[in-house]
mmCIF file of C-alpha atoms and ligand atoms in Angstrom:
data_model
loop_
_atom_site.group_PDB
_atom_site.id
_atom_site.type_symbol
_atom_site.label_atom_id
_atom_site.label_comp_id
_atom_site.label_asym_id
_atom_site.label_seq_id
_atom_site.Cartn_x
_atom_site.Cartn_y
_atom_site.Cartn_z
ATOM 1 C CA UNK A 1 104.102 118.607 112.800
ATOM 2 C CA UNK A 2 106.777 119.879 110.251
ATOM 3 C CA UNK A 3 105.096 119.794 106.274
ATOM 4 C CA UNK A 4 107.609 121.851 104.676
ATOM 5 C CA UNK A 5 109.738 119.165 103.892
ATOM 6 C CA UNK A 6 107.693 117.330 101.679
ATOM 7 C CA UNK A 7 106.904 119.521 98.461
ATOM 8 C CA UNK A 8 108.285 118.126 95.803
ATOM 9 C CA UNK A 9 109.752 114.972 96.929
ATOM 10 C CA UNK A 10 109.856 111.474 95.188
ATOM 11 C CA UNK A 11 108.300 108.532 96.871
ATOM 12 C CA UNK A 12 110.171 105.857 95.642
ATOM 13 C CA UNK A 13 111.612 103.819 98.917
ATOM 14 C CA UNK A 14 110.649 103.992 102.376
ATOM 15 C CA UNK A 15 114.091 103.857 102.910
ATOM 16 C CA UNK A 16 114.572 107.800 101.804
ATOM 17 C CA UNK A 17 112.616 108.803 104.710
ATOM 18 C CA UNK A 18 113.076 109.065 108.085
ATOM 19 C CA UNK A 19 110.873 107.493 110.818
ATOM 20 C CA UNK A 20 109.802 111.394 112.212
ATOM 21 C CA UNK A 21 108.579 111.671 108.147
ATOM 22 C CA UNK A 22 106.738 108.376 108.181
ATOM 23 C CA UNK A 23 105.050 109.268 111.192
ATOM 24 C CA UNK A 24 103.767 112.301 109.846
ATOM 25 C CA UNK A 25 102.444 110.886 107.227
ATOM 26 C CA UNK A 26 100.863 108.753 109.017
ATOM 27 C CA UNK A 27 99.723 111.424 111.027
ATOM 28 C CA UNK A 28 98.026 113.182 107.855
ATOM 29 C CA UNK A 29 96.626 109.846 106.760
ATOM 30 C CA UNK A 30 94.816 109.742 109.576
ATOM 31 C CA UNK A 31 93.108 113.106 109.247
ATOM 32 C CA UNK A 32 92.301 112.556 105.825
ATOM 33 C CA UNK A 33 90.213 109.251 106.991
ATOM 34 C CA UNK A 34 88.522 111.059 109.739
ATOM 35 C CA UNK A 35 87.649 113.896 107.146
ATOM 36 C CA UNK A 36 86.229 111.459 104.628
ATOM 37 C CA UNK A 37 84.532 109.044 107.657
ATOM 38 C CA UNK A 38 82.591 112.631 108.781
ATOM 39 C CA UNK A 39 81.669 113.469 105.593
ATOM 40 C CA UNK A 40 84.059 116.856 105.081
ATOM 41 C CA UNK A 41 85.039 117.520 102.059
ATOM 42 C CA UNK A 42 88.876 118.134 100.958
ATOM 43 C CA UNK A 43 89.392 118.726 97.656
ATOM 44 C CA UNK A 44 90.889 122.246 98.209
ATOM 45 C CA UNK A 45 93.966 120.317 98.692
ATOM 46 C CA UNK A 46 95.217 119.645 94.895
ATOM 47 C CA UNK A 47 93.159 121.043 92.982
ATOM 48 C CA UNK A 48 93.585 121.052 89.169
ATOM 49 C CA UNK A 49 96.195 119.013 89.957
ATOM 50 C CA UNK A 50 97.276 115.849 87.223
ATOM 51 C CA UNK A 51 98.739 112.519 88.432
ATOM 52 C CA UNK A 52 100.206 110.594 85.802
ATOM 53 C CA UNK A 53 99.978 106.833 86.703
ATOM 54 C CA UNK A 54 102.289 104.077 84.745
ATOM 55 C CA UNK A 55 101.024 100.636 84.762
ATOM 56 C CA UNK A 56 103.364 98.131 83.881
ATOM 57 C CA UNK A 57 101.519 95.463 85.245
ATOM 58 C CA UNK A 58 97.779 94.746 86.518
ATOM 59 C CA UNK A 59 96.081 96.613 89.774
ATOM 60 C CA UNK A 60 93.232 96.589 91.652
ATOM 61 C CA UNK A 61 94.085 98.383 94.454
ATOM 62 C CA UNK A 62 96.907 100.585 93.648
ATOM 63 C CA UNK A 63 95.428 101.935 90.354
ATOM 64 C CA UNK A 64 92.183 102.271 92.219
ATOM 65 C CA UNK A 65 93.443 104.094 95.599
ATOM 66 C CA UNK A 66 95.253 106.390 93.514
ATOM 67 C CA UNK A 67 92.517 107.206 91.376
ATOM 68 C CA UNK A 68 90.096 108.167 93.680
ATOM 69 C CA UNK A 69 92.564 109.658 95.957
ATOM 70 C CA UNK A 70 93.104 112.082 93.397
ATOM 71 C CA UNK A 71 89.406 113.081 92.766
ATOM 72 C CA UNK A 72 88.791 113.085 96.235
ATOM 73 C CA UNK A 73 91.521 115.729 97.017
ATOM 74 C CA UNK A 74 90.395 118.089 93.929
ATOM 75 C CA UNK A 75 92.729 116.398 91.348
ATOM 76 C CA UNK A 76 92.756 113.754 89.007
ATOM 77 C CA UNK A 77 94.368 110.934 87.998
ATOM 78 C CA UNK A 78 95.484 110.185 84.410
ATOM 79 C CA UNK A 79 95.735 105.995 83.303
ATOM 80 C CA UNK A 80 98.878 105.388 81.495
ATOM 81 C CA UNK A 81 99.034 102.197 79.604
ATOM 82 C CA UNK A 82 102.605 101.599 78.486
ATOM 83 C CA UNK A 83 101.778 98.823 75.646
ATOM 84 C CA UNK A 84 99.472 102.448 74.400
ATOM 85 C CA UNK A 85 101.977 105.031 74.556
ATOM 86 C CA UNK A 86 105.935 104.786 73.169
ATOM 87 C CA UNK A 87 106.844 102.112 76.110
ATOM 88 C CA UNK A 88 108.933 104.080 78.465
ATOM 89 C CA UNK A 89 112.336 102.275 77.602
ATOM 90 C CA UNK A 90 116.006 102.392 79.103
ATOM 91 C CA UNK A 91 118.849 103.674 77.072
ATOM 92 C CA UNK A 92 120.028 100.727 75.184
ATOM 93 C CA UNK A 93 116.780 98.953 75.379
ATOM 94 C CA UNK A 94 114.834 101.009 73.000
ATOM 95 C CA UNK A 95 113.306 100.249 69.815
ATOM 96 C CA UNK A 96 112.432 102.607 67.114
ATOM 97 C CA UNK A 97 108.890 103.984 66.997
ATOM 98 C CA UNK A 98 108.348 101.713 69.652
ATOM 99 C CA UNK A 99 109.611 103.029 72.739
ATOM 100 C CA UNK A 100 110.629 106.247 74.346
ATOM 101 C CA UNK A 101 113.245 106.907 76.166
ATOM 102 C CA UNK A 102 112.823 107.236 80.247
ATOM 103 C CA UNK A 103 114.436 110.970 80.104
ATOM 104 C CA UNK A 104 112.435 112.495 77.558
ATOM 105 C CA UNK A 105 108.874 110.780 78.933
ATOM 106 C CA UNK A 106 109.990 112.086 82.493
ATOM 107 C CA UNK A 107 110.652 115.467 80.858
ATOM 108 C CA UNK A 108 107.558 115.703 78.921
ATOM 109 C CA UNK A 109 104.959 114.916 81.374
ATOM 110 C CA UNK A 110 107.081 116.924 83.817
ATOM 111 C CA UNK A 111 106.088 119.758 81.566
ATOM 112 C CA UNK A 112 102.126 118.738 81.853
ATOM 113 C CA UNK A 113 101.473 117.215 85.432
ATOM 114 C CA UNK A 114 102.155 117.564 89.147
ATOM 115 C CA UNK A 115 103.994 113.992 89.579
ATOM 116 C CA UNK A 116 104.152 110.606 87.816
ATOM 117 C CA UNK A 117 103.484 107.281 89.847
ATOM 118 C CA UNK A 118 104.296 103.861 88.057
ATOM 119 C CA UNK A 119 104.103 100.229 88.481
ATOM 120 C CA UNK A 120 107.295 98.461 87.412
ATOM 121 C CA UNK A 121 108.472 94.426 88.142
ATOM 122 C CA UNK A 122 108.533 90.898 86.543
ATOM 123 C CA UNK A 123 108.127 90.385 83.132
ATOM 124 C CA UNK A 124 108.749 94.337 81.726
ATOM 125 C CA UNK A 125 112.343 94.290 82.881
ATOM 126 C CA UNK A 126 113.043 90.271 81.884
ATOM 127 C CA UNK A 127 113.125 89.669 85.674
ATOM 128 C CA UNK A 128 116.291 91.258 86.479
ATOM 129 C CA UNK A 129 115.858 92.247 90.226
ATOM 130 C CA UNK A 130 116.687 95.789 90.985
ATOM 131 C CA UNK A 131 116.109 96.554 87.204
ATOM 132 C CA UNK A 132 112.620 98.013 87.667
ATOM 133 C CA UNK A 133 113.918 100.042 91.090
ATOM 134 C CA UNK A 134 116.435 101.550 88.727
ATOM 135 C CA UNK A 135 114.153 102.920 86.084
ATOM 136 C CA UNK A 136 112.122 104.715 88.469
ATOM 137 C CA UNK A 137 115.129 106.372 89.913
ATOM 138 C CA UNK A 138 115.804 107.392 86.067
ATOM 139 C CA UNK A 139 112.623 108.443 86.517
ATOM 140 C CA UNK A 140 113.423 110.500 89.505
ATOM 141 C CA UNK A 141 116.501 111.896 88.351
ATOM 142 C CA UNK A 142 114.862 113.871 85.054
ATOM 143 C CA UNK A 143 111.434 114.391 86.307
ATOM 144 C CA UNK A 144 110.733 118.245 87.995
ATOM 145 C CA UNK A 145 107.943 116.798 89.600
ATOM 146 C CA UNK A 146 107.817 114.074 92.656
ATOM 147 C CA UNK A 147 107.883 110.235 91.123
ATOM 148 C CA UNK A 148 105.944 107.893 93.335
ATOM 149 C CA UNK A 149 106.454 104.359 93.318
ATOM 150 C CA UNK A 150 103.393 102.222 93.049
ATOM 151 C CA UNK A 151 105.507 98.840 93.566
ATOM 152 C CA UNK A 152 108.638 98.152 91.322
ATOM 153 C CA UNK A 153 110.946 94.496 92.343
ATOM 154 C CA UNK A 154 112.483 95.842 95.372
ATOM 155 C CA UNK A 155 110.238 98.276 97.216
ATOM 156 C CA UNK A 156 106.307 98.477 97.341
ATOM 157 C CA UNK A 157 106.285 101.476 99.687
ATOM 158 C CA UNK A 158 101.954 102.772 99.770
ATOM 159 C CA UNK A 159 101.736 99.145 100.404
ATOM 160 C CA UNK A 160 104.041 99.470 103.147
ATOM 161 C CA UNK A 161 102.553 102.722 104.617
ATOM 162 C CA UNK A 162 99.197 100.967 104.398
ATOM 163 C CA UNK A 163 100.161 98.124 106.621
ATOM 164 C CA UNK A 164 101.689 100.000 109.626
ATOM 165 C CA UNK A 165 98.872 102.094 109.576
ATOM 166 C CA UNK A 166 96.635 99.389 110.209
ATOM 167 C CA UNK A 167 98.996 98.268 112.736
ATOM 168 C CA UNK A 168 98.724 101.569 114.251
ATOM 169 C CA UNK A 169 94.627 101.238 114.020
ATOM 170 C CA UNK A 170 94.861 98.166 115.677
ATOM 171 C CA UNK A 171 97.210 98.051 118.973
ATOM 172 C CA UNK A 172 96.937 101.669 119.250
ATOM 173 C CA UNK A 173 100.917 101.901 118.252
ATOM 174 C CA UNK A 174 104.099 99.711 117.485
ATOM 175 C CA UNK A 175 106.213 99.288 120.839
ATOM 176 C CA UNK A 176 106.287 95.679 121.542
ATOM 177 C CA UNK A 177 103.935 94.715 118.812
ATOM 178 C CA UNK A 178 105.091 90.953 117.363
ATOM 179 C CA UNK A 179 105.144 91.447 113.512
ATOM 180 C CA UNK A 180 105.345 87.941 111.366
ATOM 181 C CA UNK A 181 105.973 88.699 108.105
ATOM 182 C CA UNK A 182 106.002 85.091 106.205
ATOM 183 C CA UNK A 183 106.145 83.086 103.140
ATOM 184 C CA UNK A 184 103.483 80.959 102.369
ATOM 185 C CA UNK A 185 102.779 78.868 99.332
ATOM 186 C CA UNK A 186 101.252 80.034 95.518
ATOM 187 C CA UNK A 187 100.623 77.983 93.004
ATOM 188 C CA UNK A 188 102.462 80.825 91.033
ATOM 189 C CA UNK A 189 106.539 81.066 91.102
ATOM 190 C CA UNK A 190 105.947 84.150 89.852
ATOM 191 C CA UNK A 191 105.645 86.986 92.480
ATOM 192 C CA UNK A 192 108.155 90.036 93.402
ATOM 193 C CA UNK A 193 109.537 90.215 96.863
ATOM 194 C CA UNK A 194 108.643 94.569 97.173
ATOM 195 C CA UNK A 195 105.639 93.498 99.754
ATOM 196 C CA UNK A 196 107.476 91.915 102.148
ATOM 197 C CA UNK A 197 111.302 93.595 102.049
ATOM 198 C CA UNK A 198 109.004 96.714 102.330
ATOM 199 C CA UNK A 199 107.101 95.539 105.058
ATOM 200 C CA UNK A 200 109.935 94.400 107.439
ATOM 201 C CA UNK A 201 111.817 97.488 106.761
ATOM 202 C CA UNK A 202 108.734 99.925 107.771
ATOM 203 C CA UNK A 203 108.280 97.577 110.719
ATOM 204 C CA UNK A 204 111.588 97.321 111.693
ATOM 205 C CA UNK A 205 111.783 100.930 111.718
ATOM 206 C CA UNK A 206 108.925 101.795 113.776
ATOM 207 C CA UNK A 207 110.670 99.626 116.409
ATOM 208 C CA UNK A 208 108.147 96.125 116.150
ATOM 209 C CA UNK A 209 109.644 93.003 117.234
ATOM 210 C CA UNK A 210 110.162 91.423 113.590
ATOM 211 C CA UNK A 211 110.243 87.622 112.362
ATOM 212 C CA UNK A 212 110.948 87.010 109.168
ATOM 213 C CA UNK A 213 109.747 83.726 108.498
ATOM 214 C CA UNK A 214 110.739 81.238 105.049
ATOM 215 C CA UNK A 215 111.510 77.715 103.879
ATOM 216 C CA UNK A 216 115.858 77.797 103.387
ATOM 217 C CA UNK A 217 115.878 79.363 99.637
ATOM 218 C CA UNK A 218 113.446 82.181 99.694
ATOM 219 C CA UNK A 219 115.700 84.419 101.384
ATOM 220 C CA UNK A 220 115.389 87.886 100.634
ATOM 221 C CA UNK A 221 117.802 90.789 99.746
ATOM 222 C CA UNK A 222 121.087 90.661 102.253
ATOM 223 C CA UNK A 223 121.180 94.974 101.907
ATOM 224 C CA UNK A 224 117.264 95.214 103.090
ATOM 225 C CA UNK A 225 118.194 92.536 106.071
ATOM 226 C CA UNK A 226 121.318 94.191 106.915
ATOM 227 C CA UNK A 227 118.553 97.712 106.988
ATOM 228 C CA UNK A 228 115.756 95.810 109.487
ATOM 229 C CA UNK A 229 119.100 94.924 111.655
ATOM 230 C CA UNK A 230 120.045 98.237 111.793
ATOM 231 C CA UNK A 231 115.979 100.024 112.076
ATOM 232 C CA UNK A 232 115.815 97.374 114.711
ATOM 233 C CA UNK A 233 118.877 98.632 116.804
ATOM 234 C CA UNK A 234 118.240 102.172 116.519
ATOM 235 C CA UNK A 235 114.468 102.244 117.126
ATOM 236 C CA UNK A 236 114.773 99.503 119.913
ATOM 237 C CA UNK A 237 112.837 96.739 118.608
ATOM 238 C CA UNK A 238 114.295 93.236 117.337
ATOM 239 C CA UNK A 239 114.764 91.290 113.677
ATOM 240 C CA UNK A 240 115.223 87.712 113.178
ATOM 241 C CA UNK A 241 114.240 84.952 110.704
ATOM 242 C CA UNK A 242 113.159 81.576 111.100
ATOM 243 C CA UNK A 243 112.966 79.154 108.887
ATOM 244 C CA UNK A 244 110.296 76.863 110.812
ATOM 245 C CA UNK A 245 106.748 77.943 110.032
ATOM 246 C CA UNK A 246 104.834 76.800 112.965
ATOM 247 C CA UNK A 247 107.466 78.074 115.523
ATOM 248 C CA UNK A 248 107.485 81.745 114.272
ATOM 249 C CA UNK A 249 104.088 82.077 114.079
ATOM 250 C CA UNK A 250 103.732 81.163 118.268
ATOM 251 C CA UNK A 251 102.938 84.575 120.301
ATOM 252 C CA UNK A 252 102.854 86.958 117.205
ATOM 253 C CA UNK A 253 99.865 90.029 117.294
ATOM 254 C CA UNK A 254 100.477 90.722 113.227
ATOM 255 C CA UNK A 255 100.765 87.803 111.029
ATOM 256 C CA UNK A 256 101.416 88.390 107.161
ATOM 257 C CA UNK A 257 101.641 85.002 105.298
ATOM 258 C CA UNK A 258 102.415 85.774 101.859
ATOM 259 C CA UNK A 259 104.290 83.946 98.807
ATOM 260 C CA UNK A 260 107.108 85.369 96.971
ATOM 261 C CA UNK A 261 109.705 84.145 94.615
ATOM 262 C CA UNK A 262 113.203 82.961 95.183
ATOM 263 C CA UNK A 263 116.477 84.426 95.661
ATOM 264 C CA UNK A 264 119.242 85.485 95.288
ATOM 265 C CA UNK A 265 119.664 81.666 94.633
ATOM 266 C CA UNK A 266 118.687 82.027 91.463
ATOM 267 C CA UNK A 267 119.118 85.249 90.501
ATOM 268 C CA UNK A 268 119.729 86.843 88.101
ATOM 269 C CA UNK A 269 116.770 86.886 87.087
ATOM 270 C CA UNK A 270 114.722 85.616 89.999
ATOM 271 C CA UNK A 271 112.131 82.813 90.139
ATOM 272 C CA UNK A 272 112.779 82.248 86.433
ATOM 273 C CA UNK A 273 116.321 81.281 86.204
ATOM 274 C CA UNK A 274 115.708 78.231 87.507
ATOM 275 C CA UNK A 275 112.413 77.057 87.502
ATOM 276 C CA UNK A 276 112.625 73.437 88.270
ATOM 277 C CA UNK A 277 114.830 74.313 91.487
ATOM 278 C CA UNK A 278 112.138 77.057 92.417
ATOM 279 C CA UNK A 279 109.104 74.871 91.686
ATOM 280 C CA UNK A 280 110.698 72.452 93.829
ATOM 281 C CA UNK A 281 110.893 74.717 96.678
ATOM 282 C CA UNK A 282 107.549 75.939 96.492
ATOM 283 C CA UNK A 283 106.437 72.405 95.873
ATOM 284 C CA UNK A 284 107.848 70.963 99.391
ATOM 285 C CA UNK A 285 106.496 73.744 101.002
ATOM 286 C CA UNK A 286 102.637 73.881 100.536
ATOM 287 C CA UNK A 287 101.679 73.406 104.230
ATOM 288 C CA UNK A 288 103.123 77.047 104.495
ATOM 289 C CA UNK A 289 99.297 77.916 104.876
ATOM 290 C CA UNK A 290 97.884 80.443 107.176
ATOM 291 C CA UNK A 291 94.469 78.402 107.518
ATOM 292 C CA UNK A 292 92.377 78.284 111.150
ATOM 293 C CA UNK A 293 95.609 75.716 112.787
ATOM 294 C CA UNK A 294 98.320 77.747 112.221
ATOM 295 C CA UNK A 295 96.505 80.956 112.770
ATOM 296 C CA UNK A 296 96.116 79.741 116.585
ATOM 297 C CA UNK A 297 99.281 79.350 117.157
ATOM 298 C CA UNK A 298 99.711 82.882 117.195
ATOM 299 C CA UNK A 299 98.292 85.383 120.215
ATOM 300 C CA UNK A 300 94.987 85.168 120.948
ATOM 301 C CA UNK A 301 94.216 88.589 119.462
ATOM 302 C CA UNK A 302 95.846 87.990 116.679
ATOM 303 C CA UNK A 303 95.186 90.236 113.493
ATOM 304 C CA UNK A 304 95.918 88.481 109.668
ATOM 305 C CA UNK A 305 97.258 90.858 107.068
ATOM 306 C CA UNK A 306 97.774 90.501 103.460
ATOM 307 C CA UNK A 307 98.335 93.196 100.672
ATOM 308 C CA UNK A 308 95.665 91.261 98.160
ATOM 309 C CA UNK A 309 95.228 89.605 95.877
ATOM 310 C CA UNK A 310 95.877 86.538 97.904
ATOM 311 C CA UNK A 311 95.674 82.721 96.503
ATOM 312 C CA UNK A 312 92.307 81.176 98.619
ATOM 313 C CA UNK A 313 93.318 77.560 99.695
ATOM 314 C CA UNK A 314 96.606 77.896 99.153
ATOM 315 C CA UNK A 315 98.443 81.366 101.176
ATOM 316 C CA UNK A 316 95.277 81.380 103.193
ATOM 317 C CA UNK A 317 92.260 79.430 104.048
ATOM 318 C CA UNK A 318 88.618 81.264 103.316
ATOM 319 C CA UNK A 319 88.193 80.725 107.080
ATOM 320 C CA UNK A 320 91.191 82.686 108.106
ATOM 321 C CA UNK A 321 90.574 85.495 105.169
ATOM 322 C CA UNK A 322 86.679 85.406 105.989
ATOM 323 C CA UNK A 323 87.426 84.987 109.747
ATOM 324 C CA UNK A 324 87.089 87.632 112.519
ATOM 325 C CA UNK A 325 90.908 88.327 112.778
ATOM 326 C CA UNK A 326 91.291 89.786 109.319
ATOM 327 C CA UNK A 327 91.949 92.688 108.760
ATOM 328 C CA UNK A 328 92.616 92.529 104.952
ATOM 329 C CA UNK A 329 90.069 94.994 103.854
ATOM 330 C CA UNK A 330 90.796 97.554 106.593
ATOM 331 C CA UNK A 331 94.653 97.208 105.330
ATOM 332 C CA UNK A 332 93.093 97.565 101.712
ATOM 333 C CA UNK A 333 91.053 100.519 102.343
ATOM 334 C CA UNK A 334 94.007 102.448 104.334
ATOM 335 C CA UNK A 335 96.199 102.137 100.624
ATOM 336 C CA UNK A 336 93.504 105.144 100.497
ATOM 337 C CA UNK A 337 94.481 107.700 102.980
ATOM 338 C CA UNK A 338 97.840 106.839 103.087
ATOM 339 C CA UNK A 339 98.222 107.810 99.538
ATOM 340 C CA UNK A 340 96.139 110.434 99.634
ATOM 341 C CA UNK A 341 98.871 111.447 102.587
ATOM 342 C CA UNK A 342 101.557 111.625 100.297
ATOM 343 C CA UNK A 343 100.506 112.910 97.525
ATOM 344 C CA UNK A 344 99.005 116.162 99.512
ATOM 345 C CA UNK A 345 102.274 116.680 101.022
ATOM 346 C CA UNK A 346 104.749 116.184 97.903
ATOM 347 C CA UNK A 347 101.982 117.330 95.411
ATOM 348 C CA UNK A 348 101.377 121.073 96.524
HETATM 349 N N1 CP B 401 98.279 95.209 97.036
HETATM 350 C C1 CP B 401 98.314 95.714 95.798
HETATM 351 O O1 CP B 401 99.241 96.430 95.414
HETATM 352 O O2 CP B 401 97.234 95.382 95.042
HETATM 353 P P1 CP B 401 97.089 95.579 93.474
HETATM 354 O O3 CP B 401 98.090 94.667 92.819
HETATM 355 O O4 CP B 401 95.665 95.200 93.167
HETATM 356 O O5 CP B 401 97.357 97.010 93.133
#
């Protein structure tokens, strides 16, 4: 296994890493949960260490998995409420007294802490995909310490980690595993695309056979489909997209029903450029449900994945969620050690 690499890297996109780097983290995940399941303590591994977390918008999981991944590896993890601080603000978009600009935060807490993670999409950066993705690069690029991406509007990359390792818990690896990742109806327009474009590209790159599955307008970015085509090609799996529901979900072992918002049809900004058009979508499209039917259409040992929070009667019935194929809560708890992962091996 080959560590050195990792001090003092970002971990912003999954895309920045290669597949050998993935699978050592992965690797180190894995200890870490065996360590914790037994009962052995490891928090020799950062201690008096400071993680500064930026919350843009809500968490349960994310602010949560970082926060006790922290304490549990001798650290600790500080809450950063933007609306409380000077709101970390883009040149040009700053206001006096207000906000702060991103280079002098990122310089300041550079000069206090061991790496900053933040939360970035939607509403914070009026919508304007790739906006959020940006700042954390800015971020990145005046920070001396690793910046960690906790899910901005392109990339949600813990979340990412978190699902092939349950993958990898489940069917023992990835070659010739059937991955569905899916839309599936909200009642809310309103969600960022960084769960699924991150988990095709991790799956695509640990060489699954991938479906892509959406009604004809929830499309997602042409440069992360033109990456699963080309993860797919080198690590010898397959990509392809479907628009028909039912048929993609026939044979799969993984099936990840989730909703997400429109584009680039109506970008910029997405989802809310349009509303009528997107409500319309979403509105012709609510048997996109992953209920007890549609789940047995897939293989018989089927697991049923989603990142949480999920919309109950609408992306998935409480019989599917409830049901002996889920594995939401596994997938939930692995946000843990996969974190706890990274932040041991950028962190030191
Ligand atoms: N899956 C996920 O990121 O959950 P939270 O929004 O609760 O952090």
């Amino acid at each position: 296994m080959k560590t050195n690499t990792f001090k003092g890297r970002d971990f912003l996109a999954e895309t920045d890493w290669s597949r050998e780097e993935i699978e050592t983290i992965l690797d180190v995940a894995k200890e870490l949960k065996t360590k914790r399941a037994i009962g052995q303590a490891h928090n020799e591994l950062l201690p008096g260490k400071t993680l500064f977390m930026i919350f843009y918008n809500q968490s349960l999981r994310t602010r949560n998995s970082f926060e006790a991944g922290m304490t549990q590896l001798g650290g600790h993890a500080h809450y950063l409420d933007p609306s409380k601080i000077y709101t970390p603000a883009m040149e040009g978009q700053e206001k006096a007294y207000s906000t702060e600009r991103v280079s002098d935060v990122a310089r300041t807490l550079s000069r206090m802490g061991d790496a900053i993670a933040i939360r970035c999409y939607g509403d914070p950066v009026n919508w304007e995909y790739g906006g959020a993705h940006r700042m954390l690069r800015e971020f990145a690029r005046w920070a001396d310490i690793p910046v960690l991406n906790m899910e901005d509007d392109v990339y949600h990359p813990f979340q990412g980690l978190a699902d092939i390792f349950t993958v990898k818990e489940k069917f023992g690896g990835f070659k010739g595993v059937k991955f569905l990742m899916s839309w599936a109806y909200s009642p809310s327009i309103e969600k960022p695309r960084a769960v699924p474009q991150s988990a095709i590209l991790y799956a695509t790159m640990m060489g699954m056979d991938v479906t892509l599955a959406h009604p004809k307008g929830m499309e997602l970015a042409p440069d992360i489909l033109q990456q699963c085509r080309t993860y797919a090609k080198q690590a010898g799996g397959s990509f392809k997209i479907s628009n028909d529901f039912e048929d993609a979900l026939k044979g799969q072992h993984v099936v990840y029903p989730k909703a997400w918002c429109a584009t680039p049809l109506f970008q910029p900004p997405i989802g809310k450029a349009d509303e009528k058009k997107t409500q319309a979508i979403f509105d012709a499209n609510k048997g996109w449900i992953c209920d007890e039917k549609h789940l047995a259409l897939a293989d018989k040992g089927a697991v049923y994945l989603h990142c949480l929070p999920c919309d109950r009667g609408f992306e998935v019935s409480n019989e599917v969620i409830d049901g002996p194929q889920s594995a939401v809560f596994d997938e939930a708890e692995n946000r843990l050690h996969v974190q706890k992962a990274v932040m041991s091996l950028v962190m030191r």
